Short mmCIF file of C-alpha atoms in Angstrom, two decimals:
data_model
loop_
_atom_site.label_atom_id
_atom_site.label_comp_id
_atom_site.label_asym_id
_atom_site.label_seq_id
_atom_site.Cartn_x
_atom_site.Cartn_y
_atom_site.Cartn_z
CA MET Z 1 140.03 84.61 105.97
CA SER Z 2 141.23 88.20 106.26
CA LYS Z 3 144.48 89.17 107.99
CA PHE Z 4 142.60 90.87 110.81
CA LYS Z 5 140.59 87.75 111.57
CA LEU Z 6 143.71 85.59 111.51
CA VAL Z 7 145.43 87.86 114.02
CA ILE Z 8 142.40 87.87 116.32
CA CYS Z 9 142.12 84.08 116.17
CA GLY Z 10 145.82 83.66 116.95
CA LEU Z 11 145.70 85.99 119.95
CA SER Z 12 142.50 84.37 121.23
CA LEU Z 13 143.96 80.88 120.91
CA SER Z 14 147.15 81.88 122.72
CA LEU Z 15 145.21 83.62 125.47
CA LEU Z 16 142.86 80.66 125.84
CA GLY Z 17 145.75 78.23 126.05
CA GLY Z 18 147.59 80.29 128.65
CA LEU Z 19 144.41 80.82 130.71
CA SER Z 20 143.60 77.11 130.60
CA GLY Z 21 147.07 76.25 131.80
CA PHE Z 22 146.82 78.77 134.62
CA VAL Z 23 143.37 77.51 135.75
CA VAL Z 24 144.43 73.88 135.67
CA SER Z 25 147.59 74.70 137.54
CA ARG Z 26 145.64 76.53 140.27
CA ILE Z 27 143.15 73.70 140.59
CA ALA Z 28 145.99 71.24 140.90
CA ARG Z 29 147.59 73.25 143.69
CA ALA Z 30 144.30 73.86 145.54
CA SER Z 31 142.93 70.34 145.42
CA TRP Z 32 145.85 68.05 144.80
CA ASN Z 33 144.33 65.53 147.27
CA MET Z 34 141.01 65.30 145.36
CA ASP Z 35 140.50 61.89 143.88
CA ASN Z 36 144.06 60.98 144.72
CA TRP Z 37 145.45 63.49 142.11
CA GLY Z 38 148.34 65.61 143.15
CA GLY Z 39 150.34 68.47 141.73
CA ASP Z 40 152.64 66.07 139.94
CA GLN Z 41 149.65 64.69 138.06
CA TRP Z 42 147.94 67.99 137.20
CA GLY Z 43 151.07 69.97 136.38
CA PRO Z 44 151.85 68.16 133.10
CA VAL Z 45 148.24 68.67 131.98
CA ALA Z 46 148.65 72.41 132.21
CA ALA Z 47 151.94 72.19 130.33
CA TRP Z 48 150.29 70.13 127.59
CA LEU Z 49 147.46 72.62 127.17
CA ALA Z 50 149.89 75.51 127.02
CA GLY Z 51 151.98 73.64 124.47
CA ILE Z 52 148.94 72.92 122.29
CA ALA Z 53 147.99 76.59 122.38
CA THR Z 54 151.53 77.57 121.40
CA ILE Z 55 151.55 75.14 118.49
CA GLY Z 56 148.21 76.52 117.35
CA ALA Z 57 149.57 80.05 117.49
CA VAL Z 58 152.63 79.00 115.44
CA VAL Z 59 150.46 77.29 112.80
CA LEU Z 60 148.22 80.32 112.63
CA ALA Z 61 151.21 82.63 112.23
CA PHE Z 62 152.56 80.40 109.46
CA ASN Z 63 149.23 80.50 107.59
CA GLN Z 64 149.11 84.25 108.03
CA SER Z 65 152.59 84.60 106.57
CA LYS Z 66 151.65 82.34 103.64
CA GLN Z 67 148.52 84.38 102.98
CA ALA Z 68 150.55 87.59 103.08
CA ARG Z 69 152.99 86.21 100.51
CA GLN Z 70 150.13 85.13 98.27
CA ASP Z 71 148.49 88.56 98.54
CA ALA Z 72 151.77 90.25 97.68
CA LYS Z 73 152.24 87.96 94.67
CA GLU Z 74 148.73 88.71 93.41
CA ALA Z 75 149.30 92.44 93.90
CA ASN Z 76 152.56 92.31 91.94
CA SER Z 77 150.91 90.30 89.18
CA ARG Z 78 148.05 92.79 88.98
CA LEU Z 79 150.52 95.68 88.84
CA ASP Z 80 152.46 93.97 86.06
CA ARG Z 81 149.26 93.53 84.04
CA GLU Z 82 148.30 97.16 84.54
CA LEU Z 83 151.76 98.38 83.51
CA ASP Z 84 151.75 96.11 80.46
CA ALA Z 85 148.31 97.38 79.43
CA SER Z 86 149.51 100.96 79.87
CA ARG Z 87 152.60 100.34 77.73
CA ARG Z 88 150.51 98.74 75.01
CA MET Z 89 148.07 101.64 75.01
CA GLU Z 90 150.92 104.13 74.63
CA GLN Z 91 152.18 102.17 71.64
CA ILE Z 92 148.71 102.06 70.07
CA LYS Z 93 148.32 105.83 70.47
CA ALA Z 94 151.35 106.35 68.22
CA ILE Z 95 149.65 104.76 65.19
CA PRO Z 96 146.61 106.96 64.30
CA PRO Z 97 148.73 110.09 63.54
CA ILE Z 98 150.42 108.13 60.77
CA TRP Z 99 147.15 107.42 58.98
CA GLU Z 100 145.96 110.97 59.50
CA SER Z 101 149.10 112.35 57.85
CA LEU Z 102 148.85 109.85 54.98
CA ARG Z 103 145.23 110.88 54.48
CA LEU Z 104 146.37 114.49 54.21
CA LEU Z 105 149.05 113.44 51.70
CA ALA Z 106 146.53 111.77 49.37
CA GLU Z 107 145.15 114.95 47.80
CA PRO Z 108 148.54 116.65 47.18
CA THR Z 109 149.80 113.41 45.62
CA LEU Z 110 146.80 113.19 43.28
CA ASN Z 111 147.30 116.85 42.37
CA LEU Z 112 150.99 116.18 41.73
CA ILE Z 113 150.13 113.28 39.44
CA THR Z 114 147.67 115.45 37.54
CA ALA Z 115 150.25 118.24 37.15
CA MET Z 116 152.85 115.74 35.92
CA ASN Z 117 150.44 114.48 33.27
CA VAL Z 118 149.88 118.05 32.10
CA VAL Z 119 153.63 118.72 31.93
CA ASN Z 120 154.16 115.45 30.07
CA SER Z 121 151.60 116.60 27.53
CA HIS Z 122 153.41 119.92 27.08
CA ILE Z 123 156.74 118.12 26.60
CA GLU Z 124 155.22 115.80 24.01
CA THR Z 125 153.87 118.82 22.12
CA ARG Z 126 157.28 120.54 22.17
CA ILE Z 127 159.00 117.37 20.97
CA ARG Z 128 156.50 116.97 18.16
CA LEU Z 129 157.01 120.59 17.10
CA GLU Z 130 160.79 120.29 17.61
CA GLU Z 131 160.78 123.16 20.04
CA ASP Z 132 162.48 123.71 23.38
CA VAL Z 133 160.56 123.27 26.61
CA THR Z 134 159.81 126.59 28.27
CA ARG Z 135 159.20 127.61 31.85
CA SER Z 136 155.51 127.97 31.14
CA ASP Z 137 155.39 124.30 30.16
CA LEU Z 138 156.64 123.38 33.63
CA ALA Z 139 154.51 125.93 35.48
CA PRO Z 140 151.72 123.48 36.47
CA LEU Z 141 154.23 121.81 38.83
CA ASN Z 142 155.30 124.89 40.75
CA GLY Z 143 152.67 125.31 43.47
CA VAL Z 144 151.71 121.64 43.51
CA LYS Z 145 155.30 120.53 44.06
CA LEU Z 146 155.78 122.81 47.07
CA LYS Z 147 152.50 121.72 48.64
CA TRP Z 148 153.39 118.05 48.22
CA MET Z 149 156.88 118.43 49.71
CA THR Z 150 155.53 120.39 52.70
CA THR Z 151 152.87 117.78 53.39
CA PHE Z 152 155.36 114.93 53.08
CA THR Z 153 157.52 116.54 55.76
CA GLN Z 154 154.55 116.22 58.12
CA VAL Z 155 154.14 112.58 57.10
CA GLU Z 156 157.75 111.81 57.97
CA ALA Z 157 157.36 113.47 61.37
CA SER Z 158 154.22 111.43 62.12
CA PHE Z 159 156.25 108.21 61.98
CA SER Z 160 158.73 109.28 64.68
CA PRO Z 161 156.63 108.43 67.79
CA ALA Z 162 155.70 105.00 66.44
CA LEU Z 163 159.26 104.16 65.42
CA MET Z 164 160.55 105.19 68.86
CA LEU Z 165 157.80 103.81 71.12
CA ILE Z 166 156.49 100.61 69.58
CA GLU Z 167 158.49 97.71 70.98
CA GLU Z 168 156.18 94.81 70.06
CA LYS Z 169 158.15 92.92 67.40
CA GLU Z 170 155.49 92.21 64.76
CA THR Z 171 153.84 95.64 64.95
CA SER Z 172 157.22 97.35 64.82
CA LYS Z 173 158.08 95.35 61.71
CA VAL Z 174 154.89 96.45 59.91
CA ILE Z 175 155.44 100.09 60.90
CA ALA Z 176 159.01 99.93 59.59
CA THR Z 177 157.79 98.45 56.29
CA LEU Z 178 155.13 101.14 55.98
CA TYR Z 179 157.76 103.81 56.60
CA TYR Z 180 160.02 102.29 53.95
CA GLU Z 181 157.21 102.24 51.36
CA THR Z 182 156.37 105.85 52.20
CA CYS Z 183 160.00 106.87 51.71
CA GLN Z 184 159.93 105.06 48.36
CA LEU Z 185 157.00 107.27 47.36
CA GLN Z 186 159.07 110.33 48.26
CA GLU Z 187 162.11 109.16 46.28
CA MET Z 188 160.00 108.40 43.22
CA ALA Z 189 158.28 111.79 43.34
CA LEU Z 190 161.53 113.71 43.79
CA GLU Z 191 163.19 111.87 40.90
CA MET Z 192 160.26 112.71 38.66
CA ILE Z 193 160.26 116.36 39.73
CA LYS Z 194 164.01 116.63 39.05
CA GLY Z 195 163.58 115.14 35.59
CA PHE Z 196 161.11 117.69 34.27
CA PRO Z 197 163.47 120.68 34.00
CA LYS Z 198 165.60 118.44 31.76
CA SER Z 199 162.57 117.72 29.55
CA VAL Z 200 162.58 114.10 30.71
CA GLN Z 201 159.12 112.60 30.78
CA CYS Z 202 158.09 110.36 33.68
CA ASN Z 203 155.28 107.93 34.39
CA PRO Z 204 153.07 109.33 37.16
CA LYS Z 205 151.22 106.03 37.27
CA ASP Z 206 154.13 104.70 39.32
CA LEU Z 207 153.27 107.22 42.04
CA SER Z 208 149.65 106.12 41.98
CA LYS Z 209 150.68 102.48 42.31
CA GLN Z 210 152.99 103.26 45.23
CA LEU Z 211 150.24 105.21 46.99
CA THR Z 212 147.97 102.19 46.59
CA VAL Z 213 150.66 99.95 48.12
CA ILE Z 214 150.88 102.26 51.13
CA ASN Z 215 147.13 102.44 51.62
CA SER Z 216 146.74 98.67 51.32
CA MET Z 217 149.00 98.20 54.34
CA ARG Z 218 146.28 99.65 56.55
CA THR Z 219 144.58 96.25 56.72
CA THR Z 220 147.83 94.50 57.60
CA LEU Z 221 148.66 97.00 60.33
CA VAL Z 222 145.20 96.85 61.92
CA ALA Z 223 145.28 93.03 61.94
CA THR Z 224 148.79 93.01 63.45
CA VAL Z 225 147.88 95.48 66.18
CA ARG Z 226 144.76 93.51 67.11
CA GLU Z 227 146.68 90.24 67.27
CA HIS Z 228 149.85 91.34 69.03
CA LEU Z 229 149.06 94.57 70.91
CA THR Z 230 145.38 94.54 71.82
CA LYS Z 231 145.23 90.72 71.60
CA VAL Z 232 141.65 90.55 70.36
CA ALA Z 233 139.95 88.55 67.62
CA PRO Z 234 140.71 89.37 63.95
CA LEU Z 235 138.58 92.08 62.37
CA LYS Z 236 136.86 91.66 59.00
CA ILE Z 237 137.41 94.86 57.05
CA SER Z 238 135.66 95.71 53.78
CA ALA Z 239 137.65 96.75 50.71
CA VAL Z 240 136.55 100.39 51.04
CA ALA Z 241 137.47 100.56 54.73
CA ALA Z 242 140.83 98.91 54.09
CA ASN Z 243 141.80 101.39 51.39
CA PRO Z 244 139.87 104.63 52.01
CA LEU Z 245 142.47 106.85 50.31
CA ALA Z 246 142.35 105.11 46.94
CA ASN Z 247 139.17 106.91 45.91
CA PRO Z 248 138.45 110.19 47.73
CA THR Z 249 134.86 110.18 46.40
CA THR Z 250 133.90 106.93 48.12
CA PRO Z 251 131.23 107.25 50.80
CA PRO Z 252 132.36 107.07 54.42
CA ARG Z 253 132.83 103.63 55.85
CA PRO Z 254 130.34 102.25 58.38
CA GLU Z 255 130.80 103.43 61.93
CA THR Z 256 133.07 101.18 63.96
CA PRO Z 257 133.45 100.78 67.72
CA ALA Z 258 135.58 103.42 69.36
CA SER Z 259 138.34 100.95 70.16
CA GLU Z 260 138.70 99.89 66.51
CA GLU Z 261 138.62 103.50 65.29
CA PHE Z 262 141.34 104.30 67.81
CA VAL Z 263 143.64 101.56 66.47
CA ALA Z 264 142.97 102.16 62.79
CA GLY Z 265 143.07 105.97 62.97
CA PRO Z 266 140.88 108.43 61.11
CA ALA Z 267 139.62 107.28 57.73
#
């Protein structure tokens, strides 16, 4: 029953009780000799009717108060759910930029690996001929190195919102691990780049392996977000969809629902 109806019922019951008491009281005064009933006999009846009406009004007011408390509790609960959903959505929005930046880093990293292989070949030739390494031998790294470092700066920046906003424990842990592995890629690349001017050969395959480790975490992150942030059923992801950066020539993955694309980020 709505609040308005409860109020109307309470007022009606009180009015009816008071009116009944008044009518009975008047009848008692006007005809106290009828059927040997006097005012002393009819007076208590009016008092009883008025008392019953009062009790009814009190009970009604109590039920109204209880209903109001229940409505307030439901409203607070609904507000809490809406705020929680909003907080979760804000956390989810911080994830796609990470994958977009890593996708942009894939090509410069592959180009860096290729350039390192070329420089390694030049160094091997100089060692075999017992000659010093020249600037021209290191030239393939020049433009590629700058492009890679510039792109990696964008990758680092893309992690900031997620690291600051995501408060869900499990998702935050995966994001932190992904950030650590990405920083490992940076350290490895910088160490290799520093070694070349000293004619020290490196193994670019290590960079390729580290990039694969980073890309493979996409599946783990999506599963964690679904379980702990969106709280939906696990998603079965194909090998190509889980690691789209491993082979840039692979065909695009099948279209997924908008909600899943939003969590996983651009392929």
